[in-house]
GROMACS .gro file of C-alpha atoms in nm:
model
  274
    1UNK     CA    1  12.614  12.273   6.480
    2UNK     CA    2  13.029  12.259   6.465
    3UNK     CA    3  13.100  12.082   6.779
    4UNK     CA    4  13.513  12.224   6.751
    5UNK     CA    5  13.638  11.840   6.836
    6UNK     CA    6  13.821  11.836   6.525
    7UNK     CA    7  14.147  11.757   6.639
    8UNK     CA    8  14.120  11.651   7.005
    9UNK     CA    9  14.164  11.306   7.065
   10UNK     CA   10  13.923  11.071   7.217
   11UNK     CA   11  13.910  10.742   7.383
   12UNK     CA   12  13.579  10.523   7.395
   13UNK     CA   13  13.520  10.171   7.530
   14UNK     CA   14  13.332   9.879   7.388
   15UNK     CA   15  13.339  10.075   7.034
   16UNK     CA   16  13.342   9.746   6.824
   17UNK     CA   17  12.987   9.735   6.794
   18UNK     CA   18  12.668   9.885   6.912
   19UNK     CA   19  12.654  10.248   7.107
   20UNK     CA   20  13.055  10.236   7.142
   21UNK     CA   21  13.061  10.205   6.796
   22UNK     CA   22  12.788  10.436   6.667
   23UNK     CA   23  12.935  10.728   6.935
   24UNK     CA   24  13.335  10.668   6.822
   25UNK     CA   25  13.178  10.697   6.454
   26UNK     CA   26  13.064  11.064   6.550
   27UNK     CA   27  13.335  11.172   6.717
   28UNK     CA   28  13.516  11.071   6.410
   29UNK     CA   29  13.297  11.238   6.221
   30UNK     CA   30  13.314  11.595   6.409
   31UNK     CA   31  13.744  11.546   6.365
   32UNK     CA   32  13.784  11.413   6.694
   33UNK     CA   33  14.135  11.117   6.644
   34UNK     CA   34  13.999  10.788   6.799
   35UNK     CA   35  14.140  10.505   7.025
   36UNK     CA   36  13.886  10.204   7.042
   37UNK     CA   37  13.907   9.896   7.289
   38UNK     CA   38  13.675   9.618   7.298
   39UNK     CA   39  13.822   9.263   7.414
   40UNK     CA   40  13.794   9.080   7.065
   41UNK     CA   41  14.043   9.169   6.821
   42UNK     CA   42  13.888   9.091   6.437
   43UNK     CA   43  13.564   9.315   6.479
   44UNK     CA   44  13.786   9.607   6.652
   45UNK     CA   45  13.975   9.630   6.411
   46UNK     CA   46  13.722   9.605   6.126
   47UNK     CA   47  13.581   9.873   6.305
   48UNK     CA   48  13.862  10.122   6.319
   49UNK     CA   49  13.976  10.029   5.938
   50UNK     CA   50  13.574  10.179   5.866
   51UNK     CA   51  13.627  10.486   6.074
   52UNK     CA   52  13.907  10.588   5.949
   53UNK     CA   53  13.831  10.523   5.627
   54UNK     CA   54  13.526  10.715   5.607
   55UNK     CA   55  13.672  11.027   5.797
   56UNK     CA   56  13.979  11.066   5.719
   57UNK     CA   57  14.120  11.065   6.089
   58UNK     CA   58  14.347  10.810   6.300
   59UNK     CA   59  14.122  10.572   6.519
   60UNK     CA   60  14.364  10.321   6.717
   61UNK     CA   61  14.200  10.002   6.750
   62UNK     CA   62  14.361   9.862   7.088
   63UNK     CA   63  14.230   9.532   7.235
   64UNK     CA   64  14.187   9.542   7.593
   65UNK     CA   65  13.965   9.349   7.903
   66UNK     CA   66  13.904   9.635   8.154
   67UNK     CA   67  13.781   9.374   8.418
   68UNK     CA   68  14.174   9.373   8.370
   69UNK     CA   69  14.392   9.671   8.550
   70UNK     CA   70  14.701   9.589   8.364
   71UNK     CA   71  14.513   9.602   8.039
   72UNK     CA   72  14.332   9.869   8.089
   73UNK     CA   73  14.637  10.099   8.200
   74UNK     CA   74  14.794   9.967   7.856
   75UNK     CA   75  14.536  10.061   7.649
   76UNK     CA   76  14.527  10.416   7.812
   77UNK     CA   77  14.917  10.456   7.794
   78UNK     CA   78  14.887  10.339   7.455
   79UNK     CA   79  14.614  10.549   7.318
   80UNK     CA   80  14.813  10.843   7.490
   81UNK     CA   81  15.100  10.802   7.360
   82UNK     CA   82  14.948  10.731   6.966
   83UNK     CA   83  14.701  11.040   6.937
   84UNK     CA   84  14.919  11.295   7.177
   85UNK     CA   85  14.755  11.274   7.508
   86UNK     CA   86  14.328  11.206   7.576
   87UNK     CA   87  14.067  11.495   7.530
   88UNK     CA   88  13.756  11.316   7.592
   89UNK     CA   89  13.729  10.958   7.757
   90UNK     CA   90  13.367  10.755   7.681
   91UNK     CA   91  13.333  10.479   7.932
   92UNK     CA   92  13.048  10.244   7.762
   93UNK     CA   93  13.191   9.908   7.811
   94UNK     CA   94  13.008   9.656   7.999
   95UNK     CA   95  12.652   9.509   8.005
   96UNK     CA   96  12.514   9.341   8.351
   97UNK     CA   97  12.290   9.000   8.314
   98UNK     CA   98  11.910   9.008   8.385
   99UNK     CA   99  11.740   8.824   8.622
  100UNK     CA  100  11.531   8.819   8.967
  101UNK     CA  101  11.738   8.757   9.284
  102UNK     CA  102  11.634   8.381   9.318
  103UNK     CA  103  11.778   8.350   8.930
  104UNK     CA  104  12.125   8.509   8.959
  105UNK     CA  105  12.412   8.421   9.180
  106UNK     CA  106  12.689   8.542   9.336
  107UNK     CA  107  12.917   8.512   9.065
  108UNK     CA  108  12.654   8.769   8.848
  109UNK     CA  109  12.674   8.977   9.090
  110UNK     CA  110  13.027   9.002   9.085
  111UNK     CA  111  13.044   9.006   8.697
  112UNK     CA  112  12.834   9.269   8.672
  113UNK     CA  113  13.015   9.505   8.948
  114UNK     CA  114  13.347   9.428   8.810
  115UNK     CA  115  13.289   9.499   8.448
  116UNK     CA  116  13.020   9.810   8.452
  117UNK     CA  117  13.121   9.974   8.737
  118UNK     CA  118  13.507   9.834   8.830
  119UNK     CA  119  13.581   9.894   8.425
  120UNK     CA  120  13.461  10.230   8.479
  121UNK     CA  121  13.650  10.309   8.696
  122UNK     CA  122  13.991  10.153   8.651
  123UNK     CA  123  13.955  10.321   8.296
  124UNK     CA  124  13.894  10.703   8.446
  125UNK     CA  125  14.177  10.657   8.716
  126UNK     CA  126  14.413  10.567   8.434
  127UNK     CA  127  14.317  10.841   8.186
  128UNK     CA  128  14.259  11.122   8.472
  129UNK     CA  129  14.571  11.263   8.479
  130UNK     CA  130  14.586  11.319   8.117
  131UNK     CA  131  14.247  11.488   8.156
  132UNK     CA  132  14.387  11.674   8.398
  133UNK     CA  133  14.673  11.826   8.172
  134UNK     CA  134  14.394  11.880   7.874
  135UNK     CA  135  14.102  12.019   8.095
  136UNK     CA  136  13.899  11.751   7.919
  137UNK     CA  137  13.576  11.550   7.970
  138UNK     CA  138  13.454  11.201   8.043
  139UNK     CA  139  13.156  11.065   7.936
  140UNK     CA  140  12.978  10.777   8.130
  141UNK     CA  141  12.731  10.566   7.930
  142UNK     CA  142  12.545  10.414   8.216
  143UNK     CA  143  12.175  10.311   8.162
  144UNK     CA  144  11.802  10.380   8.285
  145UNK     CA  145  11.801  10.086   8.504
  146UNK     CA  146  11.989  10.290   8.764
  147UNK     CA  147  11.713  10.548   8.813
  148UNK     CA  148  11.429  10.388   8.703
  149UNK     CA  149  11.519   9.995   8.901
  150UNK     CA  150  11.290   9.693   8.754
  151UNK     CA  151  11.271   9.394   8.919
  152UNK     CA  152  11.445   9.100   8.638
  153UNK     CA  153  11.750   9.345   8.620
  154UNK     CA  154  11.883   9.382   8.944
  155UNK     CA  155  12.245   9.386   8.861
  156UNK     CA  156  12.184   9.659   8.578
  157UNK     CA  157  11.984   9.865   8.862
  158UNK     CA  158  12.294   9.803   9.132
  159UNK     CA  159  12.615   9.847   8.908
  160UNK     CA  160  12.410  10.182   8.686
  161UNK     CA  161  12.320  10.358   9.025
  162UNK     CA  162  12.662  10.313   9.129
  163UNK     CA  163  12.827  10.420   8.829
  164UNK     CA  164  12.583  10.759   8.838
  165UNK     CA  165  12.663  10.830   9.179
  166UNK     CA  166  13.058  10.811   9.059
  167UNK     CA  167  12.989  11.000   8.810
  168UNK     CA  168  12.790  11.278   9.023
  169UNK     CA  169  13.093  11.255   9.273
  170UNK     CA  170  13.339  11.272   9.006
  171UNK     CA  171  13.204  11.587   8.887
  172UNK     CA  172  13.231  11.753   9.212
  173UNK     CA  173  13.564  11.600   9.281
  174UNK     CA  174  13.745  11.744   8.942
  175UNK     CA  175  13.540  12.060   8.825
  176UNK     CA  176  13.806  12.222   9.040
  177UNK     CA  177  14.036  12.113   8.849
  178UNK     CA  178  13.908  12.147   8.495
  179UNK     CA  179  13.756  11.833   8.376
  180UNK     CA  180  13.363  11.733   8.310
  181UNK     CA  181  13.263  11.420   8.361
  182UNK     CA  182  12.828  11.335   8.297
  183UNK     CA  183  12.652  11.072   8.242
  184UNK     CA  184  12.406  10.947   7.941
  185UNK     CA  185  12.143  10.676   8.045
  186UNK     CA  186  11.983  10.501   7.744
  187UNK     CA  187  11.694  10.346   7.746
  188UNK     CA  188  11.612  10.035   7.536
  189UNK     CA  189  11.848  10.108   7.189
  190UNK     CA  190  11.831   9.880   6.854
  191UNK     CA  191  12.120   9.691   6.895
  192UNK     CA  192  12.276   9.330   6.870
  193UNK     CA  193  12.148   9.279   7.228
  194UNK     CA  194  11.750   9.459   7.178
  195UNK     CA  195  11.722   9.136   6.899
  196UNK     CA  196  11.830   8.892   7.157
  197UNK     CA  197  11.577   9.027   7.395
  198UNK     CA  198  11.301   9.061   7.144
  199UNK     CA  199  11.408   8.715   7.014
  200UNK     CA  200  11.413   8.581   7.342
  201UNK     CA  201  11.062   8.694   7.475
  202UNK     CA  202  10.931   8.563   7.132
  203UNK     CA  203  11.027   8.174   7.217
  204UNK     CA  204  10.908   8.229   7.603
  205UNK     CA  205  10.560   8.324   7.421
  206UNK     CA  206  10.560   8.108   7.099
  207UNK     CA  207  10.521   8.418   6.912
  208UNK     CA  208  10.697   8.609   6.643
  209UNK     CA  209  10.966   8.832   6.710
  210UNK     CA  210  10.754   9.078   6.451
  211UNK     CA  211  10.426   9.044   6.730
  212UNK     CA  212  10.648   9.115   7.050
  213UNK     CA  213  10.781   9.441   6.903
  214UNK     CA  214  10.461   9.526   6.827
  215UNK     CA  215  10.316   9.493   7.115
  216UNK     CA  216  10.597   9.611   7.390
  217UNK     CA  217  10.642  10.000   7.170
  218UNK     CA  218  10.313  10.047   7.367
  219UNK     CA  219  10.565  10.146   7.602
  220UNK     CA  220  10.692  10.449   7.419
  221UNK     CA  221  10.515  10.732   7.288
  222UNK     CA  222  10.763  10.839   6.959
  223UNK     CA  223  10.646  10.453   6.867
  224UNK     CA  224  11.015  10.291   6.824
  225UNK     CA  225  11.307  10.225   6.963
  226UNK     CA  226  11.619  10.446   7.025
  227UNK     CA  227  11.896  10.398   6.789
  228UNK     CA  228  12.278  10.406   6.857
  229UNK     CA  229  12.285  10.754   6.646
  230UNK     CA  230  12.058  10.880   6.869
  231UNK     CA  231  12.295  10.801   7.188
  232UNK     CA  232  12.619  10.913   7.039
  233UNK     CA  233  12.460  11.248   6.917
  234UNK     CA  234  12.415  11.350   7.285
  235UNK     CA  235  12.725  11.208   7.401
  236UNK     CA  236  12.947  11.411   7.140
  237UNK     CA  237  12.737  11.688   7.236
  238UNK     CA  238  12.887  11.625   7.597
  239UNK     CA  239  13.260  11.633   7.518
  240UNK     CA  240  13.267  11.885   7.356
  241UNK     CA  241  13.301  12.275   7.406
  242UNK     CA  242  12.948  12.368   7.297
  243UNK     CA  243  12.822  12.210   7.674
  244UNK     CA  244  13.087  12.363   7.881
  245UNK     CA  245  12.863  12.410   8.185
  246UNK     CA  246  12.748  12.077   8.192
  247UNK     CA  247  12.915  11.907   8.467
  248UNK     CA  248  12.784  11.569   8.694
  249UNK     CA  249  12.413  11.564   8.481
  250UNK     CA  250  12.280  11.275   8.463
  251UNK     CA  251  12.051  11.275   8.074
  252UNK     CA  252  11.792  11.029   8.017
  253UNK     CA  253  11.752  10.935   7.664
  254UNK     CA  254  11.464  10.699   7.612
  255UNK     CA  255  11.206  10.881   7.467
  256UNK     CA  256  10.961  10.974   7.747
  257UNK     CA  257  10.916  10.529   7.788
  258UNK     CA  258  10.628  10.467   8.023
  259UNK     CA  259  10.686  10.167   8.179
  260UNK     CA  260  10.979   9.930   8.197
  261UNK     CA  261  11.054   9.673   7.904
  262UNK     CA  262  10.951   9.419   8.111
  263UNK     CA  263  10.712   9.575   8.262
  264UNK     CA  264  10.447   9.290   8.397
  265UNK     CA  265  10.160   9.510   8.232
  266UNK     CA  266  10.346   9.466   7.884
  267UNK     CA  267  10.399   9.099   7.927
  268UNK     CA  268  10.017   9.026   8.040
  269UNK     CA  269   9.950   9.252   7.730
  270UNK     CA  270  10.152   9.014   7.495
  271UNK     CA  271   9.951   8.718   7.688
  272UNK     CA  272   9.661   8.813   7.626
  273UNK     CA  273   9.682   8.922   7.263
  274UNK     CA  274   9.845   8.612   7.152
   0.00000   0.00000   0.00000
């Protein structure tokens, strides 16, 4: 399917690696110009040199720390002013730490709000009014622990609720006035992070990383794991003109799962077997 991006210009956050990455990739590869912020220089950049040089089509790699306002206005001003104006804004920055309330403190709390929801934010206030003038679309990449909450990632199920209900009230807020804005909730995705997490559930169990795997994809009934492709698929599918009526949904991408990843079933499963 031609998605007609080629040509508009689109920003997305926390693109070095990962979803960001894997979503900028397709925009770049429907002819959508790029603008990439993540808040480590070397792999940003590595990753715009590979976007561009695969499709042919300017991707800006601008460092940024959106827990930052003044950065995160520069890197909107700046991406504005290099590709002509924004199209299409993809919030995915941010990641929230795990844990129980008696593990986490104040401080991850705070981390959590200020980065996944507060980034959010701060990075759709700034690049509103150039929505505005486009009659464009934002894209939220939030997560599954704000609908479906589980109990050792309480920060993920505070700061991804929020960040739907924004996005919900968002919609409502600038339909009027020509812009989408919808939100993508992944489920578990093979990334950097789903190897930590496997890796780290293998030395709590003395097991192999290989035997975990096996045992938590009980939990999902295609029998793997999404990956990145998968998640930027839908989302270039969002900004663009083919999904013109969708405005303030809120998609659930992790393939029919049937209990949480850390679901106490799963670990007494992984007990038990090993």
């Amino acid at each position: 399917m031609e998605l007609e991006l080629t040509g508009t210009t689109a920003l997305v956050t926390g693109a070095s690696k990962g979803i960001g990455y894997a979503t900028a990739n397709q925009l770049a590869a429907e002819g959508a110009n790029i603008a990439i912020c993540a808040r480590t220089e070397g792999p940003l950049e590595d990753a715009a040199t590979e976007i561009e040089s695969k499709h042919g089509v300017e991707c800006a790699a601008i460092p940024a720390d959106l827990t930052d306002r003044a950065q995160t206005q520069a890197f909107v001003e700046t991406a504005a002013d290099r590709l002509g104006g924004i199209d299409v804004l993809v919030n995915n920055a941010g990641s929230a730490p795990g844990g129980g309330l008696e593990s986490l403190d104040e401080n991850d709390w705070y981390k959590s709000l200020d980065l996944k929801l507060m980034g959010q934010i701060r990075c759709t206030t700034e690049a509103m009014p150039y929505l505005v003038d486009e009659g464009g679309v934002v894209v939220n990449i939030v997560g599954t622990a704000g609908i479906h909450p589980q109990p050792n990632m309480l920060t993920s199920a505070a700061t991804n609720a929020a960040d739907i209900n924004v996005t919900k009230a968002l919609a409502k807020s600038y339909g009027y006035r020509g812009v989408r804005v919808n939100a993508v909730n992944p489920g578990p995705v093979k990334t950097d992070r789903w190897d930590s997490i496997i890796n780290n559930i293998a030395s709590t169990y003395d097991v192999t990383p290989e035997q975990v795997t096996e045992q938590i994809l009980h939990s999902f009934p295609l029998g793997r794991v999404c990956q990145p492709e998968e998640v930027a698929n839908v989302v270039a599918f969002l900004a663009s003109p083919k999904a013109s009526y969708i405005n303030g949904a809120s998609i659930t991408i992790d393939g029919g799962q049937i209990s949480d990843l850390m679901n106490f079933d799963v670990i007494s499963r992984i007990d038990e077997t090993f």
